[in-house]
CSV table of C-alpha atoms and ligand atoms in Angstrom, one decimal:
chain,number,residue,atom,x,y,z
A,117,MET,CA,57.9,35.6,34.2
A,118,ALA,CA,61.6,35.1,34.1
A,119,LYS,CA,61.5,38.9,32.2
A,120,LYS,CA,62.3,41.8,34.1
A,121,MET,CA,63.1,41.5,37.8
A,122,LYS,CA,64.6,43.2,40.8
A,123,ARG,CA,64.4,40.7,43.7
A,124,GLN,CA,61.2,39.2,44.7
A,125,PRO,CA,60.5,40.2,48.4
A,126,GLU,CA,60.8,37.5,51.1
A,127,THR,CA,59.1,39.1,53.2
A,128,LEU,CA,55.9,40.8,54.2
A,129,VAL,CA,57.5,43.4,55.7
A,130,GLU,CA,59.4,43.8,52.2
A,131,LEU,CA,56.8,43.9,50.0
A,132,MET,CA,55.2,47.0,52.1
A,133,ASP,CA,59.0,48.2,52.1
A,134,ILE,CA,59.1,48.0,48.3
A,135,ILE,CA,55.3,49.8,48.1
A,136,LEU,CA,56.3,52.4,50.4
A,137,SER,CA,59.4,53.6,48.8
A,138,ARG,CA,57.1,53.4,45.3
A,139,VAL,CA,54.6,55.4,46.4
A,140,CYS,CA,56.9,58.3,47.9
A,141,ARG,CA,58.9,58.2,44.8
A,142,GLY,CA,56.1,58.4,42.4
A,143,LEU,CA,54.9,60.9,44.3
A,144,LYS,CA,58.3,62.7,45.9
A,145,SER,CA,57.4,65.8,43.9
A,146,SER,CA,53.8,66.6,44.3
A,147,ARG,CA,53.9,67.0,48.2
A,148,HIS,CA,50.7,67.9,48.7
A,149,LEU,CA,49.4,64.1,47.2
A,150,LEU,CA,52.4,62.8,49.1
A,151,ALA,CA,50.9,63.8,52.7
A,152,ASP,CA,47.9,63.1,51.8
A,153,ALA,CA,48.6,59.4,50.5
A,154,CYS,CA,50.6,59.1,53.9
A,155,THR,CA,48.1,60.1,56.3
A,156,GLU,CA,45.4,57.5,54.3
A,157,MET,CA,47.5,54.9,54.0
A,158,GLU,CA,48.1,55.0,58.1
A,159,GLY,CA,44.3,54.6,58.8
A,160,PHE,CA,44.6,51.3,57.5
A,161,GLY,CA,46.7,50.6,60.7
A,162,ILE,CA,48.8,47.8,59.5
A,163,ASP,CA,51.6,47.2,62.0
A,164,PRO,CA,54.9,47.7,59.7
A,165,ASP,CA,56.6,45.5,61.9
A,166,ALA,CA,54.2,42.1,61.4
A,167,PRO,CA,51.8,43.6,58.4
A,168,GLU,CA,48.8,42.2,58.4
A,169,PRO,CA,47.8,40.1,55.0
A,170,GLU,CA,44.7,41.7,54.8
A,171,LYS,CA,45.3,45.2,56.0
A,172,LEU,CA,48.4,44.8,53.0
A,173,GLU,CA,45.9,43.8,50.4
A,174,ILE,CA,43.6,47.4,51.7
A,175,LEU,CA,47.2,49.2,50.8
A,176,ILE,CA,47.0,47.9,47.6
A,177,ASN,CA,43.7,48.5,46.9
A,178,TYR,CA,44.7,51.9,48.0
A,179,VAL,CA,47.8,52.8,46.2
A,180,GLU,CA,46.2,51.0,42.8
A,181,ASN,CA,44.2,54.2,42.0
A,182,LEU,CA,46.7,56.8,43.2
A,183,ARG,CA,47.2,59.5,41.1
A,184,ASP,CA,50.2,61.8,40.5
A,185,GLU,CA,49.6,65.5,40.2
A,186,ASP,CA,49.8,65.8,36.4
A,187,GLY,CA,47.0,62.8,36.4
A,188,ASN,CA,48.4,59.8,35.8
A,189,MET,CA,49.1,56.6,37.3
A,190,VAL,CA,51.6,56.1,39.7
A,191,PHE,CA,52.1,52.3,39.5
A,192,SER,CA,51.7,50.5,36.3
A,193,ALA,CA,48.5,47.1,36.5
A,194,VAL,CA,51.2,44.8,35.6
A,195,GLU,CA,53.3,46.3,39.1
A,196,ILE,CA,49.5,46.2,40.6
A,197,GLN,CA,49.0,42.1,39.9
A,198,GLU,CA,52.9,41.4,40.5
A,199,TYR,CA,52.4,43.1,44.4
A,200,ARG,CA,48.9,40.6,44.3
A,201,THR,CA,51.1,37.8,43.2
A,202,GLN,CA,53.6,38.2,45.6
A,203,LEU,CA,51.8,38.9,48.7
A,204,ARG,CA,49.9,35.6,47.7
A,205,LYS,CA,52.8,33.9,47.9
A,206,LEU,CA,54.0,35.2,51.0
A,207,THR,CA,50.3,34.4,52.9
A,208,ARG,CA,50.5,30.8,51.4
A,209,ARG,CA,53.7,30.3,52.9
A,210,LYS,CA,53.2,31.1,56.5
B,95,MET,CA,69.3,94.6,54.0
B,96,GLN,CA,68.2,92.8,51.1
B,97,THR,CA,66.0,89.2,51.8
B,98,LYS,CA,67.5,85.8,50.0
B,99,ASN,CA,65.1,82.8,49.8
B,100,VAL,CA,66.1,79.5,49.4
B,101,ILE,CA,64.1,76.4,50.5
B,102,LYS,CA,66.0,73.2,51.9
B,103,SER,CA,65.2,69.8,52.1
B,104,VAL,CA,65.8,68.2,56.1
B,105,ILE,CA,64.5,64.7,57.0
B,106,MET,CA,63.6,63.4,60.4
B,107,LEU,CA,65.9,60.5,61.4
B,108,GLY,CA,65.4,57.9,63.9
B,109,ASP,CA,63.7,54.8,65.6
B,110,ALA,CA,60.2,54.3,65.2
B,111,ALA,CA,58.4,56.0,68.6
B,112,VAL,CA,60.8,58.3,69.6
B,113,GLY,CA,58.7,61.1,68.7
B,114,LYS,CA,60.1,62.2,65.0
B,115,THR,CA,56.7,63.1,64.0
B,116,SER,CA,55.9,64.8,67.3
B,117,LEU,CA,58.5,67.7,66.6
B,118,VAL,CA,58.0,67.9,64.1
B,119,ARG,CA,54.3,68.6,64.8
B,120,ARG,CA,55.4,70.8,67.6
B,121,PHE,CA,58.0,72.7,65.6
B,122,VAL,CA,55.3,73.3,62.5
B,123,VAL,CA,52.2,73.6,64.1
B,124,ASP,CA,52.7,74.2,68.2
B,125,GLN,CA,50.8,71.3,69.0
B,126,PHE,CA,50.8,68.1,70.8
B,127,ASP,CA,49.6,64.9,70.9
B,128,ASP,CA,49.4,61.8,73.1
B,129,THR,CA,48.3,59.5,71.2
B,130,TYR,CA,50.9,57.1,68.7
B,131,ILE,CA,50.0,56.9,65.3
B,132,THR,CA,53.3,54.9,63.0
B,133,THR,CA,54.1,56.9,59.9
B,134,LEU,CA,54.1,55.4,56.5
B,135,GLY,CA,56.4,56.1,53.9
B,136,ALA,CA,57.4,59.8,54.2
B,137,LYS,CA,55.2,62.8,54.8
B,138,PRO,CA,56.9,66.1,53.2
B,139,MET,CA,56.1,69.0,55.8
B,140,GLU,CA,56.9,72.8,55.2
B,141,LYS,CA,57.7,75.6,58.0
B,142,ASP,CA,59.8,78.9,57.0
B,143,ILE,CA,62.3,80.3,59.1
B,144,ARG,CA,64.3,83.6,58.9
B,145,ILE,CA,67.6,83.8,59.9
B,146,VAL,CA,70.0,87.3,59.6
B,147,GLY,CA,72.7,86.6,57.1
B,148,LYS,CA,76.0,88.2,56.4
B,149,ASP,CA,74.6,90.8,53.8
B,150,ALA,CA,71.3,89.8,53.5
B,151,ILE,CA,67.7,88.1,56.0
B,152,ILE,CA,67.5,84.7,55.1
B,153,GLU,CA,63.7,83.5,54.1
B,154,LEU,CA,64.8,80.0,54.8
B,155,ARG,CA,61.7,77.4,53.3
B,156,MET,CA,62.2,74.1,55.0
B,157,ILE,CA,60.8,71.2,53.5
B,158,ILE,CA,60.7,68.3,56.5
B,159,TRP,CA,60.5,64.8,55.5
B,160,ASP,CA,59.1,62.7,58.2
B,161,ILE,CA,59.9,59.5,57.8
B,162,MET,CA,58.9,55.9,59.1
B,163,GLY,CA,61.5,54.9,61.5
B,164,GLN,CA,61.1,51.6,61.9
B,165,LYS,CA,63.9,49.3,60.8
B,166,ASP,CA,63.7,47.2,57.6
B,167,TYR,CA,61.9,49.7,55.5
B,168,GLU,CA,65.6,50.6,54.4
B,169,ARG,CA,63.8,51.0,50.4
B,170,VAL,CA,61.5,54.0,51.9
B,171,HIS,CA,64.6,55.2,54.0
B,172,ARG,CA,67.3,55.1,51.2
B,173,ASP,CA,64.9,56.7,48.7
B,174,MET,CA,64.1,60.0,51.1
B,175,PHE,CA,67.7,60.2,51.9
B,176,GLU,CA,68.8,61.3,48.2
B,177,GLY,CA,69.3,64.8,47.5
B,178,VAL,CA,68.0,66.1,50.9
B,179,ASN,CA,69.6,68.9,52.6
B,180,GLY,CA,70.3,68.0,56.2
B,181,GLY,CA,68.6,66.0,58.9
B,182,ILE,CA,67.1,66.1,63.0
B,183,ILE,CA,68.4,62.7,64.3
B,184,VAL,CA,66.2,61.5,67.5
B,185,CYS,CA,66.8,59.4,70.4
B,186,ASP,CA,64.5,58.7,73.1
B,187,VAL,CA,66.3,59.6,77.0
B,188,THR,CA,64.1,56.5,78.1
B,189,LYS,CA,65.5,54.1,75.5
B,190,PRO,CA,69.2,53.7,75.2
B,191,GLU,CA,69.0,51.5,72.1
B,192,THR,CA,67.4,54.6,70.0
B,193,LEU,CA,71.2,56.5,70.7
B,194,LYS,CA,72.9,53.2,69.7
B,195,ASN,CA,70.8,52.5,66.5
B,196,LEU,CA,71.9,56.3,65.8
B,197,GLY,CA,75.8,55.5,65.3
B,198,GLU,CA,74.7,52.0,63.9
B,199,TYR,CA,72.6,52.6,61.2
B,200,TRP,CA,71.0,56.0,60.8
B,201,ILE,CA,73.7,58.5,60.7
B,202,PRO,CA,76.1,55.8,58.7
B,203,THR,CA,73.7,55.3,56.6
B,204,PHE,CA,72.5,58.7,55.4
B,205,PHE,CA,76.1,59.8,55.5
B,206,GLU,CA,76.7,57.6,52.5
B,207,TYR,CA,73.0,58.3,50.8
B,208,ALA,CA,73.0,62.4,51.4
B,209,GLY,CA,76.6,62.9,51.8
B,210,LYS,CA,78.1,64.9,55.1
B,211,VAL,CA,75.5,67.3,55.1
B,212,PRO,CA,74.6,69.7,58.7
B,213,LEU,CA,73.1,67.9,60.6
B,214,VAL,CA,71.7,68.3,64.5
B,215,LEU,CA,71.1,65.6,67.1
B,216,MET,CA,67.3,65.9,69.4
B,217,ALA,CA,67.3,63.7,72.3
B,218,ASN,CA,63.9,63.9,72.7
B,219,LYS,CA,61.2,62.9,76.1
B,220,ILE,CA,63.2,65.3,78.4
B,221,ASP,CA,60.4,65.5,80.1
B,222,LEU,CA,60.1,62.3,81.4
B,223,LYS,CA,63.1,62.7,83.8
B,224,GLU,CA,61.8,60.0,86.2
B,225,GLN,CA,62.6,58.1,83.4
B,226,LEU,CA,66.2,59.3,82.2
B,227,LYS,CA,68.7,56.9,81.1
B,228,ILE,CA,70.7,58.2,78.9
B,229,GLU,CA,73.0,60.3,80.0
B,230,ILE,CA,74.9,63.7,78.2
B,231,LYS,CA,78.6,61.9,78.2
B,232,ASP,CA,76.7,59.2,75.8
B,233,ILE,CA,75.4,61.4,73.5
B,234,GLN,CA,78.9,63.6,73.4
B,235,ALA,CA,80.8,60.0,73.1
B,236,LEU,CA,78.6,58.9,69.7
B,237,LEU,CA,78.4,62.6,67.8
B,238,ALA,CA,82.7,62.2,68.6
B,239,SER,CA,83.0,60.2,66.3
B,240,PHE,CA,81.0,60.8,62.8
B,241,GLN,CA,82.2,64.4,61.1
B,242,MET,CA,79.7,67.4,59.2
B,243,LYS,CA,81.5,68.2,56.2
B,244,ASP,CA,82.6,71.4,58.6
B,245,GLY,CA,85.0,69.3,60.3
B,246,CYS,CA,82.1,69.6,63.2
B,247,SER,CA,80.6,67.0,64.8
B,248,PRO,CA,77.0,67.3,65.2
B,249,PRO,CA,75.2,70.1,67.6
B,250,PHE,CA,72.8,68.2,70.4
B,251,TYR,CA,69.7,69.7,72.4
B,252,LEU,CA,67.6,67.9,74.8
B,253,THR,CA,64.3,68.5,73.5
B,254,SER,CA,60.5,67.8,74.6
B,255,ALA,CA,57.7,67.8,71.6
B,256,LYS,CA,55.4,67.1,75.1
B,257,THR,CA,56.5,70.9,76.5
B,258,GLY,CA,58.1,72.2,73.4
B,259,GLU,CA,61.6,72.9,75.0
B,260,ASN,CA,63.9,73.2,73.0
B,261,VAL,CA,62.4,72.2,70.1
B,262,GLN,CA,62.2,75.7,68.1
B,263,VAL,CA,65.6,76.3,68.5
B,264,GLY,CA,67.0,72.6,67.6
B,265,PHE,CA,65.1,73.6,63.9
B,266,GLU,CA,67.0,76.9,63.7
B,267,LYS,CA,70.4,75.8,65.1
B,268,LEU,CA,69.6,73.3,61.3
B,269,GLY,CA,68.7,76.4,59.4
B,270,GLU,CA,71.9,78.0,60.8
B,271,LEU,CA,73.7,75.4,59.9
B,272,LEU,CA,72.2,74.8,56.5
B,273,ALA,CA,73.0,78.8,55.7
B,274,ARG,CA,76.6,78.3,56.7
B,275,ASP,CA,76.7,75.5,54.3
B,276,MET,CA,75.5,77.5,51.3
B,277,GLY,CA,77.7,80.0,52.5
B,278,LEU,CA,75.6,82.8,53.9
B,279,LEU,CA,76.7,83.7,57.7
C,296,LIG,N1,56.7,62.9,77.2
C,296,LIG,C1,57.0,62.2,75.9
C,296,LIG,N2,56.4,61.9,74.6
C,296,LIG,C2,56.4,61.7,73.4
C,296,LIG,C3,57.0,63.2,73.3
C,296,LIG,N3,57.7,62.5,72.2
C,296,LIG,C4,57.0,62.0,72.0
C,296,LIG,N4,56.1,61.7,72.3
C,296,LIG,C5,55.1,60.3,72.2
C,296,LIG,O1,55.7,58.9,72.2
C,296,LIG,C6,55.0,58.3,70.9
C,296,LIG,C7,55.6,58.3,69.3
C,296,LIG,O2,55.8,59.4,69.0
C,296,LIG,P1,55.7,59.8,67.5
C,296,LIG,O3,56.3,61.3,67.0
C,296,LIG,O4,54.4,59.7,67.0
C,296,LIG,O5,57.0,59.7,67.0
C,296,LIG,P2,57.8,58.6,65.5
C,296,LIG,O6,59.3,58.9,65.8
C,296,LIG,O7,57.5,60.2,64.6
C,296,LIG,O8,57.5,57.3,65.1
C,296,LIG,P3,57.3,56.3,63.8
C,296,LIG,O9,56.3,57.3,63.0
C,296,LIG,O10,57.0,55.2,64.3
C,296,LIG,O11,58.5,56.0,63.5
C,296,LIG,C8,53.3,59.4,70.9
C,296,LIG,O12,52.7,58.3,71.8
C,296,LIG,C9,54.2,60.6,71.6
C,296,LIG,O13,53.2,61.3,72.3
C,296,LIG,C10,58.2,63.8,74.0
C,296,LIG,O14,58.8,64.9,74.0
C,296,LIG,N5,57.5,63.4,75.9
C,297,LIG,MG1,56.3,59.4,63.0
């Protein structure tokens, strides 16, 4: 458990900030893919000021399958697993 | 006169709901929509403009990064600030706190990550005349405390994404500042 890790998110907003910034960085060089992904994510109707856990789950499911221009996955399975764990933790604590 | 092709990245800065997406939409596709769909992450769009330089026509392709305005999304903001060449800073003339936040958060953070690159302020929603709550002198006072690398304070325009007023002009001004920054004007 103790291996890597930057700071763990303390709120759902922070978790969403981490995920979205990773999407942006991962697709920054494939602009049309990033624009499409953003439009898609907007459609989930998440409130960025108070993300609903169910909707964050939808967001994580979506980014799990994102691929860049070369067909590589944007997120690793480990990252996705981590987001799910964090989401669970943050939701339980409430 | 020869033609010179240049590509520059610019970014939209300002609080949620001030009209960043609407301004980009007006500029790029000349449309406006009353419904508010909050932007998530950062959405790139592009538009070509033409500027007459001192010894060439400059065909400038602007990659416009339309980012989410919510506070607390600092990772998204900072990641996107890095490496951009200029910005449009936006406030809503019916909400004084959106001007204040430009001075307290957006401009200083942007300058920290992007450098003191060209900026243009758009005081937006000027069509809502009866709800106006910001005065020109407030805008001037705020801008006076920030200098771009050319030593000047950013210029500003009173805009409306709804009617289109000053939108094109404002983006073209940014194009001109970028061209000047490259020594082409
Ligand atoms: N009357 C009027 N309404 C505007 C104007 N510009 C934008 N709006 C409205 O203001 C709301 C927010 O506009 P957006 O362009 O989505 O705001 P934004 O800055 O992109 O917001 P975020 O993406 O959440 O950061 C929408 O309902 C727009 O229709 C304007 O010039 N006049
Ligand atoms: Mg927007």
